[in-house]
């Protein structure tokens, strides 16, 4: 993160174009929350959003399955793609249980997310649930940026945790985008960092009150914009420049809006009796 203001996340909200993204996201979220189906069937929308979000997040991590295949399957062991989809589904189910802990101890939540993502896979040894150590390889198929060393990872995770615990006035979208980008940049675990970064983004969006029922799956929007656009926007985050940071935040905002569009379509289908 490139700014050193007393509230650096709030300072990012003043970057060119960011206020417009924040406003656009808020209006989109308000519209779907106002849909008549939400008044009586919000639990169904939440469940469907979790499923579709998991599918989108897994697709970005190299397991681009059709939604109906994700819905149909019960066995997610065996090959790497199935394990990735299973990890994404478990993270989607777990994220909502961790909101209160996140505000007090984000690092505990991140460790828990890694444990949940790995599940019962025996291939990770003692690396599960802790930041990677010197010499440990990282399996992250999409992100090829240089890996920070473990000492830098530790320091930056502590800094991120302090910002989250301190709170502040930054819009939810800005905080979610920074948490997402920072975890992608650090890749603190030996595996599943992309899935965890996107799950953490979801936790911020829900816990902030922007999307309290978790019906706006940003992961859907990230996947819909495509892997190349995701990586390009992330490179803007890595640059640390105002333009790059603003572009990353706008990309994350567009992802939320596309997630809103997805859930609006689900609402419309339920209203027609087609889902």
GROMACS .gro file of C-alpha atoms in nm:
model
  275
    1UNK     CA    1   0.000   0.000   0.000
    2UNK     CA    2   0.148   0.325  -0.109
    3UNK     CA    3   0.001   0.586   0.124
    4UNK     CA    4   0.116   0.664   0.477
    5UNK     CA    5  -0.170   0.883   0.596
    6UNK     CA    6  -0.308   0.828   0.946
    7UNK     CA    7  -0.600   0.644   0.788
    8UNK     CA    8  -0.444   0.503   0.470
    9UNK     CA    9  -0.755   0.314   0.364
   10UNK     CA   10  -0.968   0.627   0.387
   11UNK     CA   11  -0.705   0.815   0.188
   12UNK     CA   12  -0.748   0.563  -0.094
   13UNK     CA   13  -1.113   0.660  -0.110
   14UNK     CA   14  -1.011   1.002  -0.239
   15UNK     CA   15  -0.826   0.866  -0.542
   16UNK     CA   16  -0.970   0.969  -0.880
   17UNK     CA   17  -1.267   0.757  -0.977
   18UNK     CA   18  -1.289   0.566  -0.649
   19UNK     CA   19  -1.578   0.767  -0.506
   20UNK     CA   20  -1.771   0.700  -0.826
   21UNK     CA   21  -1.706   0.326  -0.796
   22UNK     CA   22  -1.815   0.328  -0.432
   23UNK     CA   23  -2.136   0.512  -0.518
   24UNK     CA   24  -2.215   0.285  -0.812
   25UNK     CA   25  -2.167  -0.026  -0.599
   26UNK     CA   26  -2.385   0.108  -0.319
   27UNK     CA   27  -2.669   0.188  -0.561
   28UNK     CA   28  -2.645  -0.158  -0.721
   29UNK     CA   29  -2.650  -0.333  -0.384
   30UNK     CA   30  -2.944  -0.124  -0.266
   31UNK     CA   31  -3.139  -0.221  -0.578
   32UNK     CA   32  -3.105  -0.594  -0.528
   33UNK     CA   33  -3.183  -0.565  -0.157
   34UNK     CA   34  -3.500  -0.385  -0.256
   35UNK     CA   35  -3.617  -0.665  -0.484
   36UNK     CA   36  -3.952  -0.803  -0.375
   37UNK     CA   37  -3.820  -1.163  -0.367
   38UNK     CA   38  -3.564  -1.061  -0.103
   39UNK     CA   39  -3.842  -0.989   0.146
   40UNK     CA   40  -3.945  -1.354   0.172
   41UNK     CA   41  -3.677  -1.572   0.013
   42UNK     CA   42  -3.348  -1.408   0.107
   43UNK     CA   43  -3.206  -1.732   0.250
   44UNK     CA   44  -3.240  -1.896  -0.090
   45UNK     CA   45  -3.062  -1.602  -0.255
   46UNK     CA   46  -2.783  -1.623   0.002
   47UNK     CA   47  -2.734  -1.996  -0.058
   48UNK     CA   48  -2.732  -1.954  -0.434
   49UNK     CA   49  -2.490  -1.662  -0.412
   50UNK     CA   50  -2.252  -1.876  -0.205
   51UNK     CA   51  -2.264  -2.154  -0.464
   52UNK     CA   52  -2.210  -1.922  -0.757
   53UNK     CA   53  -1.939  -1.729  -0.576
   54UNK     CA   54  -1.752  -2.051  -0.501
   55UNK     CA   55  -1.777  -2.154  -0.865
   56UNK     CA   56  -1.638  -1.817  -0.976
   57UNK     CA   57  -1.352  -1.820  -0.729
   58UNK     CA   58  -1.255  -2.175  -0.825
   59UNK     CA   59  -1.261  -2.077  -1.193
   60UNK     CA   60  -1.003  -1.805  -1.127
   61UNK     CA   61  -0.788  -2.066  -0.954
   62UNK     CA   62  -0.795  -2.294  -1.256
   63UNK     CA   63  -1.103  -2.509  -1.195
   64UNK     CA   64  -1.358  -2.360  -1.435
   65UNK     CA   65  -1.653  -2.594  -1.387
   66UNK     CA   66  -2.006  -2.542  -1.506
   67UNK     CA   67  -2.240  -2.430  -1.230
   68UNK     CA   68  -2.455  -2.740  -1.259
   69UNK     CA   69  -2.148  -2.961  -1.219
   70UNK     CA   70  -2.059  -2.777  -0.896
   71UNK     CA   71  -2.419  -2.815  -0.780
   72UNK     CA   72  -2.434  -3.185  -0.868
   73UNK     CA   73  -2.104  -3.311  -0.732
   74UNK     CA   74  -2.066  -3.448  -0.382
   75UNK     CA   75  -1.709  -3.581  -0.402
   76UNK     CA   76  -1.438  -3.317  -0.420
   77UNK     CA   77  -1.137  -3.536  -0.352
   78UNK     CA   78  -0.899  -3.680  -0.603
   79UNK     CA   79  -0.782  -3.452  -0.880
   80UNK     CA   80  -0.656  -3.096  -0.820
   81UNK     CA   81  -0.952  -2.927  -0.990
   82UNK     CA   82  -1.202  -3.111  -0.771
   83UNK     CA   83  -1.002  -3.020  -0.461
   84UNK     CA   84  -1.001  -2.654  -0.568
   85UNK     CA   85  -1.378  -2.651  -0.615
   86UNK     CA   86  -1.427  -2.827  -0.282
   87UNK     CA   87  -1.202  -2.573  -0.110
   88UNK     CA   88  -1.396  -2.284  -0.261
   89UNK     CA   89  -1.728  -2.431  -0.146
   90UNK     CA   90  -1.600  -2.488   0.208
   91UNK     CA   91  -1.464  -2.133   0.225
   92UNK     CA   92  -1.796  -1.992   0.109
   93UNK     CA   93  -1.978  -2.183   0.381
   94UNK     CA   94  -1.727  -2.087   0.651
   95UNK     CA   95  -1.685  -1.717   0.576
   96UNK     CA   96  -2.014  -1.612   0.731
   97UNK     CA   97  -1.923  -1.781   1.060
   98UNK     CA   98  -1.608  -1.574   1.107
   99UNK     CA   99  -1.737  -1.216   1.098
  100UNK     CA  100  -1.708  -1.139   1.468
  101UNK     CA  101  -1.362  -1.294   1.495
  102UNK     CA  102  -1.244  -1.101   1.187
  103UNK     CA  103  -1.299  -0.766   1.359
  104UNK     CA  104  -1.088  -0.875   1.656
  105UNK     CA  105  -0.826  -1.103   1.504
  106UNK     CA  106  -0.800  -1.111   1.125
  107UNK     CA  107  -0.490  -1.330   1.138
  108UNK     CA  108  -0.681  -1.600   1.327
  109UNK     CA  109  -0.946  -1.591   1.057
  110UNK     CA  110  -0.691  -1.622   0.778
  111UNK     CA  111  -0.534  -1.923   0.951
  112UNK     CA  112  -0.881  -2.078   0.987
  113UNK     CA  113  -0.958  -2.013   0.620
  114UNK     CA  114  -0.645  -2.201   0.518
  115UNK     CA  115  -0.738  -2.494   0.742
  116UNK     CA  116  -1.085  -2.501   0.588
  117UNK     CA  117  -0.952  -2.476   0.233
  118UNK     CA  118  -0.709  -2.764   0.279
  119UNK     CA  119  -0.973  -2.981   0.446
  120UNK     CA  120  -0.868  -3.341   0.492
  121UNK     CA  121  -0.603  -3.336   0.219
  122UNK     CA  122  -0.298  -3.505   0.375
  123UNK     CA  123  -0.051  -3.360   0.126
  124UNK     CA  124   0.024  -3.033   0.305
  125UNK     CA  125   0.197  -3.158   0.619
  126UNK     CA  126   0.255  -2.901   0.890
  127UNK     CA  127   0.214  -2.602   0.658
  128UNK     CA  128  -0.161  -2.591   0.715
  129UNK     CA  129  -0.300  -2.288   0.895
  130UNK     CA  130   0.024  -2.093   0.930
  131UNK     CA  131   0.217  -1.846   0.713
  132UNK     CA  132   0.475  -2.006   0.488
  133UNK     CA  133   0.834  -2.032   0.602
  134UNK     CA  134   1.161  -1.971   0.420
  135UNK     CA  135   1.215  -2.225   0.143
  136UNK     CA  136   0.854  -2.338   0.122
  137UNK     CA  137   0.704  -2.331  -0.226
  138UNK     CA  138   0.373  -2.163  -0.305
  139UNK     CA  139   0.116  -2.320  -0.534
  140UNK     CA  140  -0.084  -2.030  -0.683
  141UNK     CA  141  -0.148  -2.093  -1.053
  142UNK     CA  142  -0.279  -1.750  -1.152
  143UNK     CA  143  -0.047  -1.503  -0.979
  144UNK     CA  144   0.313  -1.500  -1.097
  145UNK     CA  145   0.435  -1.183  -0.923
  146UNK     CA  146   0.753  -1.214  -0.714
  147UNK     CA  147   0.693  -1.363  -0.371
  148UNK     CA  148   0.773  -1.146  -0.068
  149UNK     CA  149   0.997  -1.325   0.181
  150UNK     CA  150   0.842  -1.458   0.505
  151UNK     CA  151   0.970  -1.166   0.714
  152UNK     CA  152   0.800  -0.916   0.482
  153UNK     CA  153   0.484  -1.128   0.480
  154UNK     CA  154   0.474  -1.124   0.860
  155UNK     CA  155   0.523  -0.749   0.883
  156UNK     CA  156   0.264  -0.666   0.620
  157UNK     CA  157   0.009  -0.908   0.765
  158UNK     CA  158   0.053  -0.741   1.102
  159UNK     CA  159   0.002  -0.401   0.940
  160UNK     CA  160  -0.309  -0.517   0.759
  161UNK     CA  161  -0.447  -0.666   1.079
  162UNK     CA  162  -0.389  -0.342   1.268
  163UNK     CA  163  -0.577  -0.144   1.003
  164UNK     CA  164  -0.874  -0.381   1.018
  165UNK     CA  165  -0.890  -0.385   1.397
  166UNK     CA  166  -0.858  -0.007   1.417
  167UNK     CA  167  -1.149   0.039   1.180
  168UNK     CA  168  -1.173   0.378   1.016
  169UNK     CA  169  -1.384   0.568   0.771
  170UNK     CA  170  -1.288   0.395   0.447
  171UNK     CA  171  -1.577   0.267   0.234
  172UNK     CA  172  -1.634  -0.107   0.249
  173UNK     CA  173  -1.536  -0.148  -0.116
  174UNK     CA  174  -1.197   0.015  -0.056
  175UNK     CA  175  -1.121  -0.198   0.249
  176UNK     CA  176  -1.233  -0.516   0.073
  177UNK     CA  177  -1.022  -0.439  -0.233
  178UNK     CA  178  -0.712  -0.372  -0.023
  179UNK     CA  179  -0.755  -0.689   0.184
  180UNK     CA  180  -0.801  -0.888  -0.136
  181UNK     CA  181  -0.504  -0.727  -0.311
  182UNK     CA  182  -0.271  -0.749  -0.015
  183UNK     CA  183  -0.337  -1.119   0.038
  184UNK     CA  184  -0.279  -1.186  -0.331
  185UNK     CA  185   0.044  -0.989  -0.316
  186UNK     CA  186   0.170  -1.169  -0.006
  187UNK     CA  187   0.042  -1.520  -0.080
  188UNK     CA  188   0.104  -1.597   0.287
  189UNK     CA  189   0.021  -1.968   0.270
  190UNK     CA  190   0.166  -2.252   0.067
  191UNK     CA  191  -0.166  -2.306  -0.114
  192UNK     CA  192  -0.513  -2.166  -0.187
  193UNK     CA  193  -0.408  -1.801  -0.146
  194UNK     CA  194  -0.635  -1.677  -0.426
  195UNK     CA  195  -0.939  -1.853  -0.282
  196UNK     CA  196  -0.858  -1.715   0.063
  197UNK     CA  197  -0.806  -1.360  -0.067
  198UNK     CA  198  -1.145  -1.365  -0.234
  199UNK     CA  199  -1.311  -1.517   0.074
  200UNK     CA  200  -1.158  -1.239   0.286
  201UNK     CA  201  -1.295  -0.981   0.043
  202UNK     CA  202  -1.639  -1.137   0.093
  203UNK     CA  203  -1.600  -1.123   0.472
  204UNK     CA  204  -1.524  -0.751   0.457
  205UNK     CA  205  -1.818  -0.675   0.228
  206UNK     CA  206  -2.057  -0.867   0.455
  207UNK     CA  207  -1.913  -0.756   0.788
  208UNK     CA  208  -1.907  -0.391   0.688
  209UNK     CA  209  -2.282  -0.390   0.638
  210UNK     CA  210  -2.261  -0.325   0.265
  211UNK     CA  211  -2.386  -0.677   0.189
  212UNK     CA  212  -2.506  -0.814   0.526
  213UNK     CA  213  -2.696  -1.109   0.378
  214UNK     CA  214  -2.404  -1.206   0.152
  215UNK     CA  215  -2.607  -1.196  -0.169
  216UNK     CA  216  -2.363  -0.999  -0.388
  217UNK     CA  217  -2.092  -1.251  -0.483
  218UNK     CA  218  -1.794  -1.048  -0.604
  219UNK     CA  219  -1.623  -1.375  -0.700
  220UNK     CA  220  -1.879  -1.415  -0.978
  221UNK     CA  221  -1.784  -1.074  -1.114
  222UNK     CA  222  -1.411  -1.137  -1.088
  223UNK     CA  223  -1.455  -1.456  -1.290
  224UNK     CA  224  -1.687  -1.292  -1.542
  225UNK     CA  225  -1.433  -1.018  -1.614
  226UNK     CA  226  -1.181  -1.292  -1.691
  227UNK     CA  227  -0.847  -1.407  -1.562
  228UNK     CA  228  -0.647  -1.170  -1.783
  229UNK     CA  229  -0.838  -0.864  -1.661
  230UNK     CA  230  -0.805  -0.984  -1.301
  231UNK     CA  231  -0.428  -1.017  -1.330
  232UNK     CA  232  -0.395  -0.683  -1.509
  233UNK     CA  233  -0.593  -0.503  -1.240
  234UNK     CA  234  -0.392  -0.677  -0.969
  235UNK     CA  235  -0.071  -0.553  -1.129
  236UNK     CA  236  -0.212  -0.205  -1.073
  237UNK     CA  237  -0.241  -0.286  -0.704
  238UNK     CA  238   0.115  -0.416  -0.698
  239UNK     CA  239   0.241  -0.096  -0.857
  240UNK     CA  240   0.127   0.102  -0.556
  241UNK     CA  241   0.064   0.406  -0.775
  242UNK     CA  242  -0.254   0.609  -0.727
  243UNK     CA  243  -0.368   0.514  -1.077
  244UNK     CA  244  -0.295   0.146  -1.022
  245UNK     CA  245  -0.467   0.136  -0.685
  246UNK     CA  246  -0.770   0.318  -0.823
  247UNK     CA  247  -0.790   0.074  -1.114
  248UNK     CA  248  -0.780  -0.226  -0.877
  249UNK     CA  249  -1.052  -0.080  -0.655
  250UNK     CA  250  -1.265  -0.005  -0.961
  251UNK     CA  251  -1.213  -0.362  -1.085
  252UNK     CA  252  -1.330  -0.496  -0.748
  253UNK     CA  253  -1.627  -0.260  -0.759
  254UNK     CA  254  -1.726  -0.385  -1.101
  255UNK     CA  255  -1.698  -0.742  -0.968
  256UNK     CA  256  -1.948  -0.663  -0.693
  257UNK     CA  257  -2.184  -0.504  -0.946
  258UNK     CA  258  -2.167  -0.814  -1.165
  259UNK     CA  259  -2.235  -1.026  -0.857
  260UNK     CA  260  -2.540  -0.809  -0.793
  261UNK     CA  261  -2.653  -0.869  -1.150
  262UNK     CA  262  -2.619  -1.243  -1.097
  263UNK     CA  263  -2.829  -1.240  -0.781
  264UNK     CA  264  -3.085  -1.011  -0.942
  265UNK     CA  265  -3.125  -1.272  -1.215
  266UNK     CA  266  -3.176  -1.538  -0.947
  267UNK     CA  267  -3.442  -1.318  -0.785
  268UNK     CA  268  -3.617  -1.278  -1.120
  269UNK     CA  269  -3.607  -1.653  -1.182
  270UNK     CA  270  -3.754  -1.725  -0.839
  271UNK     CA  271  -4.025  -1.469  -0.900
  272UNK     CA  272  -4.116  -1.643  -1.226
  273UNK     CA  273  -4.114  -1.979  -1.052
  274UNK     CA  274  -3.832  -2.099  -1.276
  275UNK     CA  275  -3.575  -2.167  -1.004
   0.00000   0.00000   0.00000
